[in-house]
Structures are given as C-alpha cells and as structure tokens.
Coordinates of C-alpha atoms in Angstrom, one line a residue:
M1 CA 5.9 4.2 12.0
R2 CA 9.2 6.2 12.8
S3 CA 9.8 9.7 14.3
G4 CA 10.8 12.5 12.2
F5 CA 9.7 13.4 8.6
I6 CA 11.3 12.0 5.8
L7 CA 11.2 13.8 2.1
P8 CA 12.6 12.2 -1.0
T9 CA 15.2 14.7 -2.8
L10 CA 12.9 15.4 -5.7
A11 CA 15.3 17.2 -8.2
A12 CA 13.6 19.9 -10.7
T13 CA 13.9 19.2 -14.9
V14 CA 13.1 22.1 -17.5
P15 CA 11.8 20.2 -20.4
S16 CA 11.2 21.5 -23.8
L17 CA 8.6 22.1 -26.8
G18 CA 9.9 22.4 -30.0
G19 CA 13.4 23.0 -28.4
I20 CA 12.5 25.8 -26.5
A21 CA 13.2 25.8 -22.7
L22 CA 10.3 26.2 -20.8
A23 CA 9.9 28.1 -17.5
G24 CA 7.5 27.8 -15.4
T25 CA 6.4 25.2 -12.3
P26 CA 9.1 22.5 -12.0
L27 CA 8.7 19.0 -12.6
A28 CA 9.5 16.5 -9.9
N29 CA 12.6 14.2 -11.2
L30 CA 10.3 10.6 -10.7
K31 CA 11.3 7.9 -12.9
R32 CA 8.4 8.1 -15.7
G33 CA 6.4 4.9 -16.6
V34 CA 2.9 6.4 -17.3
E35 CA 2.6 8.2 -20.2
N36 CA 1.2 11.9 -19.6
T37 CA -0.1 11.5 -16.6
Y38 CA 0.8 13.7 -13.5
I39 CA -0.3 15.0 -9.8
L40 CA -0.9 18.7 -9.9
T41 CA -1.1 20.5 -6.3
P42 CA -2.0 23.7 -6.0
K43 CA -0.5 26.3 -4.0
D44 CA -2.0 26.5 -0.2
A45 CA -3.9 29.6 -0.6
V46 CA -5.7 28.1 -3.9
A47 CA -8.6 26.0 -3.3
L48 CA -9.0 22.5 -5.4
D49 CA -12.3 23.4 -6.7
D50 CA -10.7 26.8 -8.3
F51 CA -7.8 25.2 -9.1
K52 CA -9.5 22.4 -11.0
S53 CA -11.8 25.3 -12.7
T54 CA -9.0 26.9 -13.9
L55 CA -6.8 23.9 -15.6
V56 CA -9.8 22.9 -17.0
S57 CA -10.4 26.0 -18.8
R58 CA -7.2 26.3 -20.1
L59 CA -6.5 23.0 -21.6
T60 CA -6.1 22.7 -25.2
N61 CA -6.2 19.1 -26.6
P62 CA -9.3 16.9 -26.5
S63 CA -6.9 14.0 -24.5
S64 CA -6.0 16.3 -21.7
A65 CA -8.0 16.1 -18.8
A66 CA -8.4 16.0 -15.2
I67 CA -9.5 12.3 -13.8
Y68 CA -9.5 12.3 -10.2
D69 CA -9.5 14.6 -7.0
L70 CA -7.0 13.6 -4.7
S71 CA -9.0 15.1 -1.6
I72 CA -6.9 14.2 0.9
S73 CA -3.7 15.6 -0.2
N74 CA -5.3 18.4 -2.1
A75 CA -4.0 17.6 -5.2
L76 CA -5.4 16.6 -8.9
V77 CA -4.7 13.7 -11.3
V78 CA -4.6 15.1 -14.8
K79 CA -4.1 13.5 -18.3
L80 CA -1.9 16.3 -20.2
N81 CA -0.5 16.3 -24.0
P82 CA 2.8 17.8 -24.3
A83 CA 1.5 20.9 -25.6
D84 CA -1.0 21.7 -22.4
L85 CA 1.7 20.4 -20.0
A86 CA 3.9 23.1 -21.0
L87 CA 0.9 25.9 -21.2
V88 CA -0.1 24.5 -17.6
R89 CA 3.3 24.8 -16.4
V90 CA 3.4 28.5 -17.0
S91 CA -0.2 29.7 -16.8
I92 CA -1.4 27.6 -13.6
D93 CA -0.3 28.4 -10.3
A94 CA 0.7 25.0 -9.2
E95 CA 3.3 24.0 -6.0
D96 CA 4.1 21.0 -7.4
I97 CA 3.8 18.9 -11.0
E98 CA 4.7 14.9 -10.5
Y99 CA 5.1 12.6 -13.1
D100 CA 3.1 9.4 -12.8
E101 CA 5.9 6.6 -12.2
I102 CA 5.1 2.8 -12.3
I103 CA 5.6 1.0 -9.0
S104 CA 6.2 -2.8 -8.3
L105 CA 3.8 -4.7 -5.9
S106 CA 6.0 -6.9 -3.7
E107 CA 5.6 -9.9 -5.9
P108 CA 5.0 -13.3 -4.1
Q109 CA 8.4 -15.6 -4.2
E110 CA 6.7 -18.6 -5.4
F111 CA 8.1 -22.2 -4.0
L112 CA 7.5 -25.6 -6.1
E113 CA 4.6 -27.5 -4.0
S114 CA 6.8 -29.9 -2.9
Q115 CA 9.0 -27.3 -1.2
A116 CA 6.6 -25.9 0.9
S117 CA 4.5 -26.9 4.0
A118 CA 1.1 -25.7 3.3
M119 CA 0.0 -25.8 6.6
P120 CA -2.6 -23.1 8.0
L121 CA -1.8 -20.4 10.5
G122 CA -1.4 -22.1 14.0
K123 CA -0.3 -25.6 12.8
R124 CA 3.3 -25.2 11.7
E125 CA 6.7 -24.7 14.1
S126 CA 7.7 -21.1 14.5
C127 CA 8.9 -18.2 16.5
P128 CA 6.7 -17.1 17.6
E129 CA 3.9 -19.8 16.7
P130 CA 1.4 -17.9 14.7
S131 CA -2.0 -17.5 15.9
F132 CA -5.2 -16.3 15.0
V133 CA -8.6 -15.3 17.2
E134 CA -12.2 -16.6 16.1
G135 CA -14.6 -13.6 15.6
G136 CA -11.0 -11.2 16.3
G137 CA -11.2 -7.8 14.4
K138 CA -15.0 -7.6 14.6
G139 CA -15.9 -4.1 13.4
V140 CA -12.4 -3.4 11.8
T141 CA -12.2 -2.7 8.0
I142 CA -9.1 -3.6 6.2
Y143 CA -8.8 -1.8 2.9
N144 CA -6.9 -4.1 0.5
I145 CA -5.4 -1.7 -2.3
G146 CA -3.6 -3.8 -4.8
T147 CA -4.9 -6.4 -7.5
G148 CA -8.4 -6.8 -5.8
V149 CA -10.0 -9.8 -4.0
K150 CA -11.7 -13.0 -4.7
T151 CA -14.7 -11.8 -2.5
D152 CA -16.6 -15.1 -2.6
H153 CA -14.0 -17.2 -1.5
E154 CA -15.5 -19.4 1.1
C155 CA -12.9 -18.4 3.4
F156 CA -14.1 -14.7 3.7
G157 CA -17.5 -15.7 4.7
G158 CA -19.1 -12.8 3.2
R159 CA -16.6 -10.5 4.9
A160 CA -15.0 -9.3 1.7
K161 CA -16.5 -7.2 -1.0
W162 CA -15.2 -4.6 -3.6
G163 CA -14.5 -0.8 -3.2
R164 CA -13.5 0.4 -6.0
V165 CA -11.5 0.1 -9.6
F166 CA -9.1 3.0 -10.6
G167 CA -7.8 2.6 -14.0
D168 CA -9.4 0.4 -17.1
Y169 CA -9.5 -2.8 -15.2
N170 CA -12.2 -5.3 -14.4
M171 CA -13.4 -6.2 -10.7
M172 CA -11.2 -9.4 -10.5
D173 CA -8.3 -10.6 -9.0
D174 CA -6.4 -11.7 -12.0
S175 CA -3.4 -12.4 -10.1
G176 CA -4.5 -14.0 -6.8
H177 CA -2.0 -11.5 -4.9
G178 CA -5.1 -9.6 -3.4
T179 CA -6.8 -12.8 -2.7
H180 CA -4.1 -14.6 -0.8
S181 CA -3.2 -11.5 1.2
A182 CA -6.7 -10.8 2.5
G183 CA -6.9 -14.3 3.2
I184 CA -3.8 -14.2 5.7
A185 CA -5.2 -11.5 7.2
I186 CA -9.2 -12.1 7.9
G187 CA -9.9 -15.7 6.2
N188 CA -11.2 -18.5 8.3
Y189 CA -8.7 -21.0 8.1
Y190 CA -5.8 -19.2 6.7
G191 CA -6.0 -15.9 8.6
V192 CA -5.3 -13.9 11.9
A193 CA -8.6 -11.7 12.4
R194 CA -11.6 -13.7 11.6
G195 CA -13.9 -11.5 12.4
A196 CA -12.5 -8.3 10.2
N197 CA -13.7 -7.2 7.3
V198 CA -12.0 -6.3 3.8
V199 CA -12.6 -4.0 1.3
A200 CA -10.9 -4.3 -2.3
I201 CA -9.5 -1.6 -3.8
K202 CA -8.0 -2.7 -7.9
G203 CA -5.5 -0.2 -9.5
K204 CA -2.0 -2.1 -10.0
L205 CA -2.1 -3.8 -13.3
T206 CA -0.9 -2.9 -16.3
E207 CA -1.1 -4.8 -19.5
S208 CA 2.5 -5.9 -19.2
S209 CA 2.5 -7.2 -15.7
Y210 CA 0.4 -8.3 -12.8
Y211 CA 2.9 -7.1 -10.3
F212 CA 3.4 -3.4 -11.9
G213 CA 1.3 -0.7 -11.8
S214 CA 0.7 3.1 -11.3
M215 CA 1.3 5.1 -8.4
I216 CA -1.7 7.6 -9.0
N217 CA -3.8 4.5 -9.1
A218 CA -2.4 3.6 -5.6
L219 CA -2.8 7.2 -4.3
S220 CA -6.2 7.2 -5.7
G221 CA -7.1 4.0 -3.8
I222 CA -5.7 5.2 -0.8
D223 CA -7.6 8.8 -1.3
Y224 CA -11.0 6.8 -1.7
A225 CA -10.6 5.0 1.4
C226 CA -9.7 8.1 3.5
A227 CA -13.0 9.2 2.0
E228 CA -14.9 6.2 3.1
F229 CA -13.2 6.4 6.7
K230 CA -14.1 10.1 7.4
K231 CA -17.9 9.4 5.9
Q232 CA -18.3 6.7 8.4
D233 CA -17.1 8.8 11.3
F234 CA -13.4 6.8 11.4
P235 CA -14.4 3.6 12.7
P236 CA -11.1 1.4 13.5
S237 CA -9.3 1.0 9.8
I238 CA -6.1 -0.4 8.6
I239 CA -5.2 0.4 5.0
Y240 CA -3.0 -2.7 3.4
L241 CA 0.1 -1.5 0.5
P242 CA 2.2 -4.5 -0.5
M243 CA 3.8 -2.0 -3.1
N244 CA 6.8 0.5 -3.3
G245 CA 8.2 2.9 -5.8
G246 CA 10.7 5.8 -5.8
G247 CA 10.0 9.0 -3.8
S248 CA 7.4 11.4 -4.0
K249 CA 5.7 14.4 -2.2
A250 CA 2.3 13.0 -3.3
W251 CA 3.1 9.6 -1.2
N252 CA 3.7 11.7 1.5
S253 CA 0.9 14.1 2.0
T254 CA -1.5 11.3 0.9
I255 CA -0.6 9.1 3.5
N256 CA 0.3 11.7 6.2
N257 CA -2.4 13.2 6.1
C258 CA -4.6 10.4 6.0
A259 CA -3.0 8.9 9.2
K260 CA -3.2 12.1 11.1
M261 CA -7.4 11.4 10.6
G262 CA -6.5 7.9 12.8
M263 CA -6.2 5.6 9.9
H264 CA -3.5 2.8 10.0
F265 CA -1.1 1.6 7.6
V266 CA 0.7 -1.6 6.9
V267 CA 3.6 -1.5 4.2
S268 CA 5.8 -4.6 3.0
A269 CA 9.4 -3.9 3.0
G270 CA 10.3 -5.3 -0.2
N271 CA 11.8 -8.3 -1.4
G272 CA 15.0 -7.0 -3.2
D273 CA 17.4 -7.7 0.0
S274 CA 18.3 -4.5 0.7
D275 CA 17.9 -1.2 2.5
A276 CA 14.2 -0.4 2.6
K277 CA 15.1 3.3 3.0
V278 CA 15.1 4.0 -0.6
Y279 CA 11.3 3.0 -1.2
T280 CA 8.1 4.4 -0.8
P281 CA 5.6 4.3 1.1
A282 CA 7.9 2.2 2.9
Q283 CA 10.4 5.0 4.1
I284 CA 7.4 7.2 5.3
P285 CA 7.5 7.5 9.2
M286 CA 3.8 6.8 9.6
V287 CA 3.1 3.5 8.1
N288 CA 4.1 0.2 9.7
T289 CA 7.0 -1.4 7.7
I290 CA 7.3 -5.2 7.8
G291 CA 10.0 -7.3 7.0
A292 CA 9.8 -11.2 6.2
I293 CA 11.3 -13.9 8.6
N294 CA 11.0 -17.6 8.3
S295 CA 9.3 -20.0 10.5
T296 CA 12.5 -20.0 12.6
C297 CA 12.9 -16.2 13.1
Y298 CA 15.9 -16.0 10.5
K299 CA 15.5 -13.6 7.7
A300 CA 13.7 -14.4 4.7
P301 CA 16.6 -14.3 2.0
Y302 CA 14.6 -11.9 0.1
S303 CA 13.5 -9.8 2.8
N304 CA 14.4 -5.9 2.7
F305 CA 15.9 -4.4 6.1
G306 CA 17.5 -1.5 7.3
S307 CA 16.4 1.4 10.2
I308 CA 13.0 2.1 9.0
I309 CA 11.8 -1.5 9.6
D310 CA 9.3 -1.8 12.3
A311 CA 8.5 -5.4 12.8
H312 CA 8.9 -8.7 11.2
A313 CA 6.4 -11.7 10.1
L314 CA 6.3 -14.8 8.9
G315 CA 6.5 -14.8 5.2
V316 CA 7.8 -18.0 3.8
D317 CA 5.7 -20.9 2.7
I318 CA 2.5 -19.0 3.6
A319 CA -1.0 -21.1 2.6
S320 CA -3.6 -19.0 2.0
A321 CA -7.1 -18.4 -0.3
G322 CA -6.3 -18.9 -3.9
I323 CA -8.2 -17.5 -6.8
G324 CA -9.3 -20.9 -8.4
P325 CA -10.7 -23.1 -9.9
G326 CA -13.9 -23.2 -7.5
S327 CA -14.6 -21.0 -4.7
N328 CA -12.4 -22.6 -1.9
A329 CA -8.5 -23.0 -3.9
T330 CA -5.6 -22.6 -1.7
K331 CA -1.8 -21.3 -2.9
V332 CA 1.2 -21.3 -1.2
A333 CA 3.7 -18.1 -1.2
S334 CA 6.0 -16.4 0.4
G335 CA 6.7 -12.4 0.6
T336 CA 7.0 -9.3 2.3
S337 CA 3.8 -8.6 1.4
L338 CA 2.3 -11.6 3.0
A339 CA 4.0 -11.0 6.6
A340 CA 2.6 -7.3 6.3
S341 CA -0.7 -9.1 5.9
Y342 CA 0.0 -11.2 8.8
V343 CA 0.9 -7.8 10.6
T344 CA -2.3 -6.6 9.3
G345 CA -4.4 -9.2 10.9
I346 CA -2.6 -8.9 14.3
L347 CA -3.5 -4.8 14.4
A348 CA -7.3 -5.7 13.5
V349 CA -7.5 -8.0 16.6
V350 CA -6.0 -5.6 18.9
L351 CA -8.1 -2.5 17.4
E352 CA -11.3 -4.6 18.4
K353 CA -9.7 -5.7 21.5
Y354 CA -8.5 -2.7 22.7
G355 CA -10.7 0.2 21.2
K356 CA -9.4 2.9 18.8
M357 CA -5.8 4.3 19.1
S358 CA -4.1 6.8 17.4
P359 CA -1.3 5.4 14.7
G360 CA 1.5 6.2 16.7
D361 CA 0.2 4.5 19.7
L362 CA -0.5 1.0 18.0
T363 CA 3.0 0.7 16.8
A364 CA 4.8 1.5 20.0
A365 CA 2.2 -1.3 21.3
M366 CA 3.1 -3.7 18.8
K367 CA 7.0 -2.9 19.5
A368 CA 6.6 -3.5 23.0
N369 CA 4.6 -6.7 22.8
A370 CA 7.4 -7.9 20.4
Y371 CA 9.2 -11.0 20.0
K372 CA 12.6 -9.7 20.2
G373 CA 14.0 -12.6 18.6
A374 CA 14.4 -11.9 14.2
L375 CA 17.8 -13.4 13.5
D376 CA 20.3 -12.9 10.4
F377 CA 19.4 -9.4 9.6
P378 CA 21.9 -6.4 9.5
E379 CA 22.9 -4.5 13.0
N380 CA 20.5 -1.0 12.0
T381 CA 17.6 -3.3 11.7
T382 CA 15.1 -4.2 14.4
T383 CA 15.0 -8.0 15.9
D384 CA 11.4 -7.4 16.8
V385 CA 8.9 -10.0 15.5
A386 CA 5.2 -9.0 15.6
K387 CA 2.6 -11.3 17.6
L388 CA -0.7 -11.2 19.2
W389 CA -1.1 -9.4 22.5

C-alpha cells in the first residue's frame, strides 16, 4: 500500500454506428478483449437500482442484458449489442462506460523437476528462512480469486471451500494455479497460516488459455468477497489477486471502496521483468504489491519491480499443493503470484496474532518488520523482504 492515489488516464473515444459518429457518454479507451461486455457507472446522484431499471427498460436487443450489480463500486456489468450501446450512450445518465478487457494471471514460471528443490517451507536455505505457524491465522479468511481451488486436497484439512464462479465455468481448478497458491498461504506441510481458511472464487479461465480472463469476472469476484465480508460483520479477511491488466476506474473504485471497509489486498507484481507501475491492480495504492526473490534474496529474473512494490517474498521453486492425481499431489513452480501467496499467509498469521488492523497499519507493520536485504533490484525498488513477526 502506498500513499496518494493513482488514476490511469482514460482517453475518450467516439465510436460510430453505420458510419455516423455518436455523442454521449465517452467510452474508456481500454484494450478490448471481451466482446460486447461493459461496466456502466451511474452519476453520483443516481441510485444503482434506478439506473438499472432505466437501462433495462431501454434495451432493444434480446442479447443485451444487465448481468451483475457491482454494489461495492456502484456499477453495473452489462452485455450490449452495438445498437444498444449506441442507444445507452445517448439516453442513460452514466458517468462512465468502460470496455471489459482481457487480464493476465501472473502465470507460474515452470521448471523441470530436476531443477527444482521441491522442498516445503521451513526446510530450505533462505534469507530469511521461510516459516510457518501451526494453527496460525485461525479465524482469518483469504479470498483466493483466480482459477479456483481443489478444496478436497488433504493439505487444506477442510479449511478450503468454494464461494462463487463468475462466467460459464465449472467449479474446479483446471490449471492448478489457485490450488498451488492456496497451499502456500494456508496448507498443512506447505503453507504459512495453517489455521486460516480459503474461499475459492473463480472467474479467470477462457477457452483459449488457463492464464487469461475477464477483468469484469475478477471485479465481480472482489465485489462478492466484499459483500460476504460486510455480511459477516467485517472479520479479519484478505483478498489475494494474482493478476494484472490495464488501468481502469472500475479497478480503482472497487478495491478502494472495499479496502475502506477494512479488507486487506495482496497482489502479485507480475512476471514481466518490467516496472509494475503500468499494471492494475498492482499500481493501486490500497494494495500490497509483492515482488519475487530466490532463496538467496536475489531478484527472481522475471519479477516486476519499481517504486510501487511494497515487499518481496520467496517466489522461486516453490513446492505446494497440486491438482492431481489423487488428493495429495504436489507441484513445483515459480512466480510473483507465489510470492504474493506467501505474504498473504504472513498477513493472516499477523491478523490472528495481533487482532484487526486497518490496511494502512498492516502494510506499515509489514514494512517495519521486514528484512532489508532484497538484492539486484533497481534503485527505486524497496529492499524489504516480508517475514513473520
């Protein structure tokens, strides 16, 4: 988490219908990737229910519909065919209309088995030594938003369950990413917070790749997690986001509004060996953005960097839960998403040990107690390595 507020520049475009330029609410100039899917935000004075009723009453095509209410950010997810999009832009009192976009998971960097140590946390040389707490994080909920979780894996001991699936997907982790990351955070044998709970929220997969998906599905997952958080009277909770895309007002408003309620966020910095400041949600000040190091505290070759990084954690050759065969499979992988999983587990232990904290206070405590020894990052990148305290 960083002070200040960063809002990406969203240039307006004016599409045309039948060659005629259309006036009305401008469209955010995001990278398009999900056809005919948009986020509509009403102006401040317009209630979301009234806005939705007006919108639905003016749709003319059966393929157009309101899909989800994003109550945390006071916005609607809608499907609009081109004619209805043109109509909505000139007839609905909207503050913003944003395209959906394809976002990328921080895809694990796979290594050959002979190259990986395949050692669980607490049994490998490190700086500082990765550690865990038996029963640590009890009463803390981690919302794992991504590919889903194999909840019957033995390492979870009944502490993992399904929340929601957004999009036309099954209630399974087909890629193994979510299961592996959840194991690092809470799993017996592999994980840090071995008393915490995980709720799986799936919305990442597309037909073409396990590691790309819809921004809107991810935002819907955050909205669901925040609604559950509120419904349960704000227990200590963390949202884990191993993904990044382009800038968006919807990302900013959803995360900021949820964090103001007391929700903590941990985000992977990304695996592009580039400055993380151009990626969202990594660049949002209210999140903890995590880079990856190896077991000797050197920068992982793929880890993103820059002034927005809050801390680093081990993200190379990490053994954790796999999706099969059987209920006790192990997988070894690397990536900033795995470093972020480790930090998620640390924060869960701390929340259980010290009690509720604001997102800002928890980030400050993480940094104050960090090992100041990450190596080979650019000068504008923190040297903080997150550790238990």
